[in-house]
Short mmCIF file of C-alpha atoms in Angstrom, two decimals:
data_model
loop_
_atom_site.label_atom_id
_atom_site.label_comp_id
_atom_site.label_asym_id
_atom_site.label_seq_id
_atom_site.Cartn_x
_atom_site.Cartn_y
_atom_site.Cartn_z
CA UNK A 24 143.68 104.24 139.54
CA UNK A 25 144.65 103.35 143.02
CA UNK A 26 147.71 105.20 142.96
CA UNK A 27 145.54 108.05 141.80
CA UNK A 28 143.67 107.93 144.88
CA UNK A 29 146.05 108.08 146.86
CA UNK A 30 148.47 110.57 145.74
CA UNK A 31 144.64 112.29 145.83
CA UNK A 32 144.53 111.87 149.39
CA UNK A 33 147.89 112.98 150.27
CA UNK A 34 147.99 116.22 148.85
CA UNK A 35 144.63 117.10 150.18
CA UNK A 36 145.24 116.61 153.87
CA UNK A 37 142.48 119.43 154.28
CA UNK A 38 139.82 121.73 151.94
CA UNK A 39 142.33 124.33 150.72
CA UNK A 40 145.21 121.71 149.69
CA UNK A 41 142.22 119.32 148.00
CA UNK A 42 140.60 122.13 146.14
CA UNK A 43 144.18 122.98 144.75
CA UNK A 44 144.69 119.42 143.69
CA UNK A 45 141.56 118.60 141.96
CA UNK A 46 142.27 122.04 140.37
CA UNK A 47 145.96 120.52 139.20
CA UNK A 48 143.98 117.68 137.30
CA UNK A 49 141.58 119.90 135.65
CA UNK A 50 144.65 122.20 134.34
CA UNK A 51 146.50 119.57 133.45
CA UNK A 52 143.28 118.11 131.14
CA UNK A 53 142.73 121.43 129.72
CA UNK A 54 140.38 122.57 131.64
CA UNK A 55 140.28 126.78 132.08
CA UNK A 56 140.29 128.56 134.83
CA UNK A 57 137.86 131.40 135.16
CA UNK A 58 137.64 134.42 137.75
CA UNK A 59 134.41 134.69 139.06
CA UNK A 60 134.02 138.28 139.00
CA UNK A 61 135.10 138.80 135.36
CA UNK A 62 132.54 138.34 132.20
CA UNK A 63 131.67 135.06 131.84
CA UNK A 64 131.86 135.11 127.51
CA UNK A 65 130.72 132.58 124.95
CA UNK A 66 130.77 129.13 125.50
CA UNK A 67 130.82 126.71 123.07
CA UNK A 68 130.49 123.35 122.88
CA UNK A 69 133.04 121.06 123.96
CA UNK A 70 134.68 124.03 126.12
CA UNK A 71 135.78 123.47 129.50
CA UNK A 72 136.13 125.26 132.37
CA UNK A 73 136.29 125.89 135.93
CA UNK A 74 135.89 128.53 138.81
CA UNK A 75 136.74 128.40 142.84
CA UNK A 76 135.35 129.99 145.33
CA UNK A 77 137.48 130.99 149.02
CA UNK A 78 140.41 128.97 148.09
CA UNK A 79 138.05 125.85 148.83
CA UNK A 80 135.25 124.84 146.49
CA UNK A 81 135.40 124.19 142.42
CA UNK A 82 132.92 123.94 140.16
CA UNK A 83 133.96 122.54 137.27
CA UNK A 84 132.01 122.83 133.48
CA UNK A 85 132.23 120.53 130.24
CA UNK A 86 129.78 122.53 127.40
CA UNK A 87 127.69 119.81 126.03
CA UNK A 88 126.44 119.98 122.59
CA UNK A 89 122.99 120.39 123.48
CA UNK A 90 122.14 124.14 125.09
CA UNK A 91 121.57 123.78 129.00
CA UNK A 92 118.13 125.42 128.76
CA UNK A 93 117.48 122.40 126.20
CA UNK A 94 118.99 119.35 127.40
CA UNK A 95 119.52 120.32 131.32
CA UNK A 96 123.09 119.31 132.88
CA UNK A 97 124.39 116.05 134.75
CA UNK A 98 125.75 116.91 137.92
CA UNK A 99 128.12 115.26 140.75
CA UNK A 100 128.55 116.78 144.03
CA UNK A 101 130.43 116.17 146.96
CA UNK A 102 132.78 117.99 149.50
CA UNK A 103 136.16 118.39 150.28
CA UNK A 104 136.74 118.99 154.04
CA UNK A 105 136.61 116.37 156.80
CA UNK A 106 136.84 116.65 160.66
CA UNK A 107 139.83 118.11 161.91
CA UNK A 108 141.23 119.92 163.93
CA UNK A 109 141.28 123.69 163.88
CA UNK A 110 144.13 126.02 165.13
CA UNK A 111 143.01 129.18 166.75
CA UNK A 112 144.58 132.74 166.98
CA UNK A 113 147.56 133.05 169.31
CA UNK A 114 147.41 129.83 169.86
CA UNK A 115 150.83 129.01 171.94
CA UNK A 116 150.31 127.79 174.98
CA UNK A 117 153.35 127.10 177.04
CA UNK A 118 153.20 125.19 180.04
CA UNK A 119 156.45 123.25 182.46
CA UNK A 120 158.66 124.06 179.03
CA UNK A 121 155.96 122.39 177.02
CA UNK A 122 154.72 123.96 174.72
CA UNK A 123 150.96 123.27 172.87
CA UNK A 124 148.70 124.75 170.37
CA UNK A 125 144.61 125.50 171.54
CA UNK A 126 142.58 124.16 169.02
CA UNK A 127 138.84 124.09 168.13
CA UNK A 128 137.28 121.23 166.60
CA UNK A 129 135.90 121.13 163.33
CA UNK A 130 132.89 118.97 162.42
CA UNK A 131 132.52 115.88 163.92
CA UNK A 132 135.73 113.95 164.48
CA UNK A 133 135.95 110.86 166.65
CA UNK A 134 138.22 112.89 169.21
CA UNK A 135 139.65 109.44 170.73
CA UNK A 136 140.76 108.13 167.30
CA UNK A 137 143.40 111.32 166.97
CA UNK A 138 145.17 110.37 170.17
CA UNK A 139 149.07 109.64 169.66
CA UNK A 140 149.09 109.86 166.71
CA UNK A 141 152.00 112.23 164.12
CA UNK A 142 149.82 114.84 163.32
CA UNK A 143 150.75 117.85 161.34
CA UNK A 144 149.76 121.52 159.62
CA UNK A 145 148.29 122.08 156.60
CA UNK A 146 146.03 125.29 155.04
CA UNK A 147 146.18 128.65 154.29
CA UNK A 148 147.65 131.36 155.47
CA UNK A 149 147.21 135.28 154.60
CA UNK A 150 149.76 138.11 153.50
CA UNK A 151 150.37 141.42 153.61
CA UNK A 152 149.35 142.63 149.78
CA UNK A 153 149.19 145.44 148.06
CA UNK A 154 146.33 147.03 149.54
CA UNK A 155 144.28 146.40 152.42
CA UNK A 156 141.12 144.73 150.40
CA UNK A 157 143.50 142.80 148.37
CA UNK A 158 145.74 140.59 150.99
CA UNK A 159 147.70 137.37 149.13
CA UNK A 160 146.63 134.19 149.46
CA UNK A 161 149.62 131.16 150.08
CA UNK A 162 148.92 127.32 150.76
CA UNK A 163 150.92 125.44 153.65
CA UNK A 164 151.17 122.07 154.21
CA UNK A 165 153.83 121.20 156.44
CA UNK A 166 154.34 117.15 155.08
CA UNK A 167 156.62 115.97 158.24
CA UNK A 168 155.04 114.88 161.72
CA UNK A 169 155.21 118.10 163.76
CA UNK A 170 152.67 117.49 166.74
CA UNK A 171 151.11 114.63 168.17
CA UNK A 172 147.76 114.88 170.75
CA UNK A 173 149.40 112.46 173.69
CA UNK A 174 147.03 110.27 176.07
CA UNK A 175 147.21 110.28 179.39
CA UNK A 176 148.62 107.12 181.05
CA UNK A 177 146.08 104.44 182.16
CA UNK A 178 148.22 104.68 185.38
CA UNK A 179 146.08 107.71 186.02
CA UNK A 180 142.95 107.04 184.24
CA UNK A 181 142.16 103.23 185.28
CA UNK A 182 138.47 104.22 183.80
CA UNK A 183 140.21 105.19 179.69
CA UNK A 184 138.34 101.43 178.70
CA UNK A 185 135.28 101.81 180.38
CA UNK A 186 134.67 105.36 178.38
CA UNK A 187 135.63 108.51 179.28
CA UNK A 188 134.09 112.03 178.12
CA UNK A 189 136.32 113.83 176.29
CA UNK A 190 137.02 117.64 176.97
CA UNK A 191 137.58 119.36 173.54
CA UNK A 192 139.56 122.74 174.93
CA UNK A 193 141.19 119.99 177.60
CA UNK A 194 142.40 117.13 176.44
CA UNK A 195 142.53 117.36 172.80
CA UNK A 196 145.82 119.97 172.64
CA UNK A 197 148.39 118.98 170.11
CA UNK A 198 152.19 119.16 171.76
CA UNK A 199 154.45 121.28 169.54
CA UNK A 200 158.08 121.69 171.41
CA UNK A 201 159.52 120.57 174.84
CA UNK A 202 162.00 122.31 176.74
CA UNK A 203 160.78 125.93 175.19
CA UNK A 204 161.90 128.74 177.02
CA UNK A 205 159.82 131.92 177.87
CA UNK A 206 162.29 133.75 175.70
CA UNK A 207 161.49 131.59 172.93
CA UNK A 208 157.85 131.60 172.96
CA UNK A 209 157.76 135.45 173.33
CA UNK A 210 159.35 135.19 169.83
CA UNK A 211 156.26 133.21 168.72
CA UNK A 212 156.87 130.08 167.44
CA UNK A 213 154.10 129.24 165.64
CA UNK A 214 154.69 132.15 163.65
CA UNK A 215 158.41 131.81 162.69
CA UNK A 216 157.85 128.02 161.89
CA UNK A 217 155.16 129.51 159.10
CA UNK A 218 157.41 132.15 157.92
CA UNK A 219 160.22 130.11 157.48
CA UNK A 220 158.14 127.54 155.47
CA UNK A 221 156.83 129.75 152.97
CA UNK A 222 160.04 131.97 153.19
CA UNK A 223 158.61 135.36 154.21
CA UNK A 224 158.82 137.51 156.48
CA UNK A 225 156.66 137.36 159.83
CA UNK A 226 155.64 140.30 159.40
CA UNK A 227 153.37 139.86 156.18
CA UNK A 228 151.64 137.32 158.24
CA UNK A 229 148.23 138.29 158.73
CA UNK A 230 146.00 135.60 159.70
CA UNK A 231 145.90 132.14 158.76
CA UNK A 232 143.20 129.41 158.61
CA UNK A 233 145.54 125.92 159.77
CA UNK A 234 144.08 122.66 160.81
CA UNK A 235 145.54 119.44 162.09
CA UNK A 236 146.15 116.21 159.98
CA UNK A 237 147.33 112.41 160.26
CA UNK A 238 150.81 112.23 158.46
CA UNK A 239 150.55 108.65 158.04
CA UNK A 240 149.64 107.58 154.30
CA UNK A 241 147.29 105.62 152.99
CA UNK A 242 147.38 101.82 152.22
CA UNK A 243 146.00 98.69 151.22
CA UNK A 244 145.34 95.84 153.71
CA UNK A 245 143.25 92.72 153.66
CA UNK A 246 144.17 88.94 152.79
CA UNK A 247 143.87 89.84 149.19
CA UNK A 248 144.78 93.66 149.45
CA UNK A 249 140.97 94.41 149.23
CA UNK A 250 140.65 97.11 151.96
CA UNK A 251 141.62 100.70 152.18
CA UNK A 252 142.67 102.23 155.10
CA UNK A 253 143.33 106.46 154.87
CA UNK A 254 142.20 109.33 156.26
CA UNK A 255 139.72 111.50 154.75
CA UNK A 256 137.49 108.80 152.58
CA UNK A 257 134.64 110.73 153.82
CA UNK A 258 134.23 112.70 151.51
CA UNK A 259 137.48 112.74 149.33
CA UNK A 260 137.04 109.82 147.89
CA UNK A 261 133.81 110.59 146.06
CA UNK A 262 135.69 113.91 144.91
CA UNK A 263 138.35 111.35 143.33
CA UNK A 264 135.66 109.30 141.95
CA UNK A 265 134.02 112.54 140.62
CA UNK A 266 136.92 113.95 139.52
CA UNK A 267 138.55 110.98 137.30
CA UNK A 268 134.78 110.31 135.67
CA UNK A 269 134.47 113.49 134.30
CA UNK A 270 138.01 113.53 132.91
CA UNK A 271 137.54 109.72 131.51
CA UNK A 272 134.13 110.74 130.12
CA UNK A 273 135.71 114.01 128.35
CA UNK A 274 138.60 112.13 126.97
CA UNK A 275 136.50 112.25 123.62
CA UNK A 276 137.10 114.77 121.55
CA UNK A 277 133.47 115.13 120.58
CA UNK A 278 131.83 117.50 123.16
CA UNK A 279 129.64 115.72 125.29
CA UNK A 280 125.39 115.29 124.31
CA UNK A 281 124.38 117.13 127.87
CA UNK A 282 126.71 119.78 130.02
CA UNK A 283 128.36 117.45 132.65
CA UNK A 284 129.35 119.34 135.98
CA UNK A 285 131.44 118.55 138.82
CA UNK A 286 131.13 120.95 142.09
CA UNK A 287 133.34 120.50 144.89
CA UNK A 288 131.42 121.95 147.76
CA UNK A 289 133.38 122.96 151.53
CA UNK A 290 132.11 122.99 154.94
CA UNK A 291 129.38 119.95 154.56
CA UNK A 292 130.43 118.54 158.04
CA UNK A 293 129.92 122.16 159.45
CA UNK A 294 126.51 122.21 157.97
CA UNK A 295 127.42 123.93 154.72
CA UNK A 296 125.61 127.51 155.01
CA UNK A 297 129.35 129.52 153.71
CA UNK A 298 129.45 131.01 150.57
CA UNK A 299 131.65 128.37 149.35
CA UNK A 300 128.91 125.42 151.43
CA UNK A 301 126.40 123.80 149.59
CA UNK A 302 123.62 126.07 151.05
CA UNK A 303 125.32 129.10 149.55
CA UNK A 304 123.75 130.47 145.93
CA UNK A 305 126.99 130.48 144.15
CA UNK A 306 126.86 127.30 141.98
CA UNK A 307 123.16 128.18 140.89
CA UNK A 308 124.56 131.79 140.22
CA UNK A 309 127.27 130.18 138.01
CA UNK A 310 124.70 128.15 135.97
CA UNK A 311 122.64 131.25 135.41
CA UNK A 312 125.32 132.92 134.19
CA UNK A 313 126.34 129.80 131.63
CA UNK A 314 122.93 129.79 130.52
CA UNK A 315 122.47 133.34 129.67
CA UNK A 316 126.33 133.09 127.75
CA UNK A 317 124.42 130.75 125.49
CA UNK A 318 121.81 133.23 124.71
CA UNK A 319 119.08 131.85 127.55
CA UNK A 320 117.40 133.85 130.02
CA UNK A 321 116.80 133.51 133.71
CA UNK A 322 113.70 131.49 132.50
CA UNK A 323 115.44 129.17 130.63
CA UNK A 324 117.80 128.17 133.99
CA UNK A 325 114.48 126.66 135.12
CA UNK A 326 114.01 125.14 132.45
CA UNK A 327 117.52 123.63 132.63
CA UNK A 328 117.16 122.52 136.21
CA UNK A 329 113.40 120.67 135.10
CA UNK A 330 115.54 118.31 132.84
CA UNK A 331 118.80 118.05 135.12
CA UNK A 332 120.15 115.19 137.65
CA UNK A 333 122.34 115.85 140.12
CA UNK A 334 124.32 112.82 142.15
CA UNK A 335 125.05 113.69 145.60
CA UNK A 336 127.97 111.41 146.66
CA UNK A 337 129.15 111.84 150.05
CA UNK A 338 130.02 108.08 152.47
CA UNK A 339 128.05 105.88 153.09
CA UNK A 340 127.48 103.63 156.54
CA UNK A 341 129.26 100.18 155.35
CA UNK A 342 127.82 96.99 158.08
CA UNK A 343 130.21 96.96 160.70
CA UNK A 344 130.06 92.71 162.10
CA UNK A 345 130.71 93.98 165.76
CA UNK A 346 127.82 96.32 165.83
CA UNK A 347 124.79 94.22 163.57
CA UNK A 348 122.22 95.85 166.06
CA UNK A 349 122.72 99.69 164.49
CA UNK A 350 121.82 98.74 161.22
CA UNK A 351 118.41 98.09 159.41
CA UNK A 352 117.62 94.15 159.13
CA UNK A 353 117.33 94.74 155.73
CA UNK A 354 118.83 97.25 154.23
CA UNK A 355 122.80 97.15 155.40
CA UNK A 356 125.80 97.78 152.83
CA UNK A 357 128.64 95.75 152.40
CA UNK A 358 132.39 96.56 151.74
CA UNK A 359 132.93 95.49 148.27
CA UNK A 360 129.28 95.30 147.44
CA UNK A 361 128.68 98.77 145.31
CA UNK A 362 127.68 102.22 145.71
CA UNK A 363 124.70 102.75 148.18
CA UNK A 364 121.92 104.34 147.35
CA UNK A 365 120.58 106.57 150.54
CA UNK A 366 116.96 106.52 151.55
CA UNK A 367 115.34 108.00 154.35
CA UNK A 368 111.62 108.86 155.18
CA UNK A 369 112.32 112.31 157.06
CA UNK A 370 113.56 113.44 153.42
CA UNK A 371 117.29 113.81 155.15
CA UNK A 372 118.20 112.83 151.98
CA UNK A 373 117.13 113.48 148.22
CA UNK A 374 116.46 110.38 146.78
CA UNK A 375 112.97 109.12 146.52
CA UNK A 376 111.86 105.96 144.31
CA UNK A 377 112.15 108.16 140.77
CA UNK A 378 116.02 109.14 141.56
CA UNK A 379 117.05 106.13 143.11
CA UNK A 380 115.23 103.89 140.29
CA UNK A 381 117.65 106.00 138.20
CA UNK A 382 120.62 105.57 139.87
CA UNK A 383 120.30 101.87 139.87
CA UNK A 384 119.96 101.45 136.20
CA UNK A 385 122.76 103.93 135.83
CA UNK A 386 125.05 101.22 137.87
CA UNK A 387 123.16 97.92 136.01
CA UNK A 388 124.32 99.86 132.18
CA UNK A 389 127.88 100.38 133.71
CA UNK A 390 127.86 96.87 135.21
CA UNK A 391 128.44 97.68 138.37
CA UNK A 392 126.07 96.20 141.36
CA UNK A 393 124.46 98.88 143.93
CA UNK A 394 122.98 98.38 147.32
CA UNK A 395 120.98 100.64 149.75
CA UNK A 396 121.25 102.20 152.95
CA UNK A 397 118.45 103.03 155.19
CA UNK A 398 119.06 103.63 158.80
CA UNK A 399 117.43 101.80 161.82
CA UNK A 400 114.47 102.78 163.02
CA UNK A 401 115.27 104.10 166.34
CA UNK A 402 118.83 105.01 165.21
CA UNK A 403 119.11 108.45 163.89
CA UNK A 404 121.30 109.45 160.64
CA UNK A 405 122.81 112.12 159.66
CA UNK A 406 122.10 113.98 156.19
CA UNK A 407 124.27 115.60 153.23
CA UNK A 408 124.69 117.42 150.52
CA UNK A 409 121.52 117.25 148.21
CA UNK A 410 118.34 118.47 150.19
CA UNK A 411 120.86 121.54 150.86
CA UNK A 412 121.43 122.26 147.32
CA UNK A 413 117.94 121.38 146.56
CA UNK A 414 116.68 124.11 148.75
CA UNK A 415 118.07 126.29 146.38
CA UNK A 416 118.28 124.29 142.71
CA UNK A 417 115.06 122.10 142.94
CA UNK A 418 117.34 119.20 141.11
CA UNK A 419 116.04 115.25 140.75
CA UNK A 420 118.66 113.54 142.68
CA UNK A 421 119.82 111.12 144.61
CA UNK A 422 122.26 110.66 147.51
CA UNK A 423 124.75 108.01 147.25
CA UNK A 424 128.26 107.33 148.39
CA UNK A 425 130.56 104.17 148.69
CA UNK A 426 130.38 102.17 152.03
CA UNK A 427 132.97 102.89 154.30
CA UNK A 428 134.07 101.96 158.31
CA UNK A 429 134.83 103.94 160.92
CA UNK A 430 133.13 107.23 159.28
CA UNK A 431 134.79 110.36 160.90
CA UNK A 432 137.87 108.88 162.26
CA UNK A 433 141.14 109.84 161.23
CA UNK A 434 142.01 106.64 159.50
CA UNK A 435 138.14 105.24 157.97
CA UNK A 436 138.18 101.94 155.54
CA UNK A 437 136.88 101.13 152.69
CA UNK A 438 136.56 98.65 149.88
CA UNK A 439 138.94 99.11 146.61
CA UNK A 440 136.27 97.27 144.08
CA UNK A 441 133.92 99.95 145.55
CA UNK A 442 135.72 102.51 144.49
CA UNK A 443 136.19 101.13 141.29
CA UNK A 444 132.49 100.52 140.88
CA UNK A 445 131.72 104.00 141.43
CA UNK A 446 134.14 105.68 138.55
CA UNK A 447 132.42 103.26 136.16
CA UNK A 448 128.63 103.89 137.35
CA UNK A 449 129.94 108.09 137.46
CA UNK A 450 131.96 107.45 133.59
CA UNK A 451 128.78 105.94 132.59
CA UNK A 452 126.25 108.55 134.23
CA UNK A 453 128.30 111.79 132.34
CA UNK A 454 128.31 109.96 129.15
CA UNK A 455 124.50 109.54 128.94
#
């Protein structure tokens, strides 16, 4: 399961490349894949099936015996994309022979943490097709270190300890190429490099939507092997978890009691209002149109959601020993101790004592232990998924996710048992 995890994490070094491999799994368990704008048809139970959306969300659907309108749906949701780095149009920048791509950030990366580090390309990019409304669609990911962001010597920064403020159109430019010559950059090497990768011709290159990632893969460490270190935990490991409990709990080839659903959401760390984010009205659009291919009405989608549950999983803050004073006296989650239940009493997140109550005994029947996070008084937190999708499916849910360190670097840790935990406590929650 490990393994899993991290093959997982190493062909999804960004949204595009993860939706593609969660989609892999769900082909490979017989899962089909429908297009959104064609009729939806029967569905029976047992069926499975899945739809994208952009390249970079999935929603994925196993028919439960029980009509949606009558027995409501389980749901897990998290999201696929992380903080990165994004590459902008005409983005060579060639200064002294050295030559740099301009970047934008995406989300909120710890900037310092991406520092000298082998850093590559990964995403989409779009071609020429047959008509002007209908370009084609290809996936890069360039798997060999191809840029690194350097530091500047302490020689010339004697302050880089005592904390500097980071400029994010100075200092945080990847280096591409030395000794590049005018000649060479007029040919546009950015370009040519992407060309010759997917083996086209430059000029079918339209646009492309690239972002930066660490090329170094993830690993075990610990005195007993206990502790994860990768990039990307937050949130891709609660799409693994996701993913593999749905696929153990459909192994079965009896059709499940309730319609269990897994959606993949993008853009959470950008504050998910895309049509492929959280806030968008696609995934509520798809379950109006599953209920009405059973025979339902519009009506009877509310009358799904009134007997639904939806998890939200997306990281949680694990206690950190060097920094005890951030973290509730009370309430702080340990590496290795379960998945976390998320409160907070500004409603940033969805559980409340009916959801969370749930959750727990969810873990306690898959005998797996739980904790809770709830943030310091006078330190803020961040929120997630659920309220967002709540705003526009009313669900009962809660917000959970396994405790991890160093939350939006580019390496985070994390605990293997948790992990663990958290397939059994998801296996269990799609087989109720």
């Amino acid at each position: 399961m490990l393994q899993r995890l991290f093959d997982f994490l190493s062909a999804s070094p960004v949204n595009f490349l993860a939706t593609a491999a969660v989609c892999k799994r769900l082909d490979e368990a017989g899962y089909l894949r429908l297009d959104a704008a064609a009729p939806l048809g029967a569905l029976r139970a047992g069926d499975k099936v899945y739809v994208t959306k952009n390249d970079s969300s999935v929603y994925a659907f196993h028919i439960g015996k029980r009509l949606v309108a009558d027995g409501g749906f389980r749901m897990i949701c998290a999201h696929c994309d992380s903080p990165t780095f994004r590459i902008k149009p005409a983005a060579e920048m060639l200064r002294g022979g050295m030559l740099s791509l301009n970047t934008e950030v995406y989300g909120g990366p710890i900037m310092s943490t991406w520092f000298d580090r082998p850093l590559s390309l990964a995403g989409r990019v779009v071609l020429r097709g047959e008509d002007v409304l209908h370009p084609v669609t290809r996936l890069l990911h360039i798997q060999r270190p191809l840029l690194v962001i350097p530091n500047i010597a302490i020689h010339f920064n004697r302050q880089v300890n005592d904390g500097v403020k980071l400029s994010r159109q100075k200092d945080m430019l990847p280096l591409m190429a030395a000794a590049v010559d005018e000649a060479m950059a007029r040919d546009g090497v950015l370009l040519t490099l992407i060309a010759d990768e997917l083996q086209v011709s430059r000029g079918d290159i339209l646009d492309f939507d690239l972002y930066l990632y660490d090329t170094t893969p993830p690993c075990t460490f610990g005195l007993n092997q206990e502790l994860i270190s990768a990039g990307r935990l937050d949130d891709l490991s609660m799409v693994h978890a996701g993913l593999e409990a749905l696929l153990l709990a459909g192994e079965s080839e009896a059709a499940p009691e309730h319609t269990c659903v897994l959606a993949v959401f993008d853009n959470e760390e950008t504050g998910s209002q895309t049509k492929q984010g959280a806030g968008s009205p696609f995934l509520r659009t798809m379950l109006e149109r599953l209920v009405i291919a059973q025979g339902g009405t519009a009506d009877d989608l509310y009358r799904a959601v009134e007997q639904a549950f939806m998890i939200s999983a997306d990281n949680a803050h694990a206690w950190h020993p060097n920094y005890s004073e951030k973290y509730d006296p009370t309430n702080h989650p340990l590496l290795g101790g379960g998945p976390v239940i998320k409160l907070n009493a500004a409603q940033k997140y969805a559980s409340d004592a009916v959801s969370a109550a749930i959750f727990a005994g969810i873990c306690e029947e898959a005998g797996v232990p739980c904790q809770y996070f709830v943030n310091h008084s006078d330190v803020a937190g961040g929120s997630t998924l659920g309220n967002i999708l709540a705003s526009s499916l009313p669900l009962r849910g809660v917000d959970m996710g396994n405790g991890v360190l160093g939350m939006h670097s580019v390496r985070e840790t994390a605990s293997v048992a948790d992990h663990l935990f958290c397939i059994k406590a998801f296996t269990k929650f799609y087989e109720l």
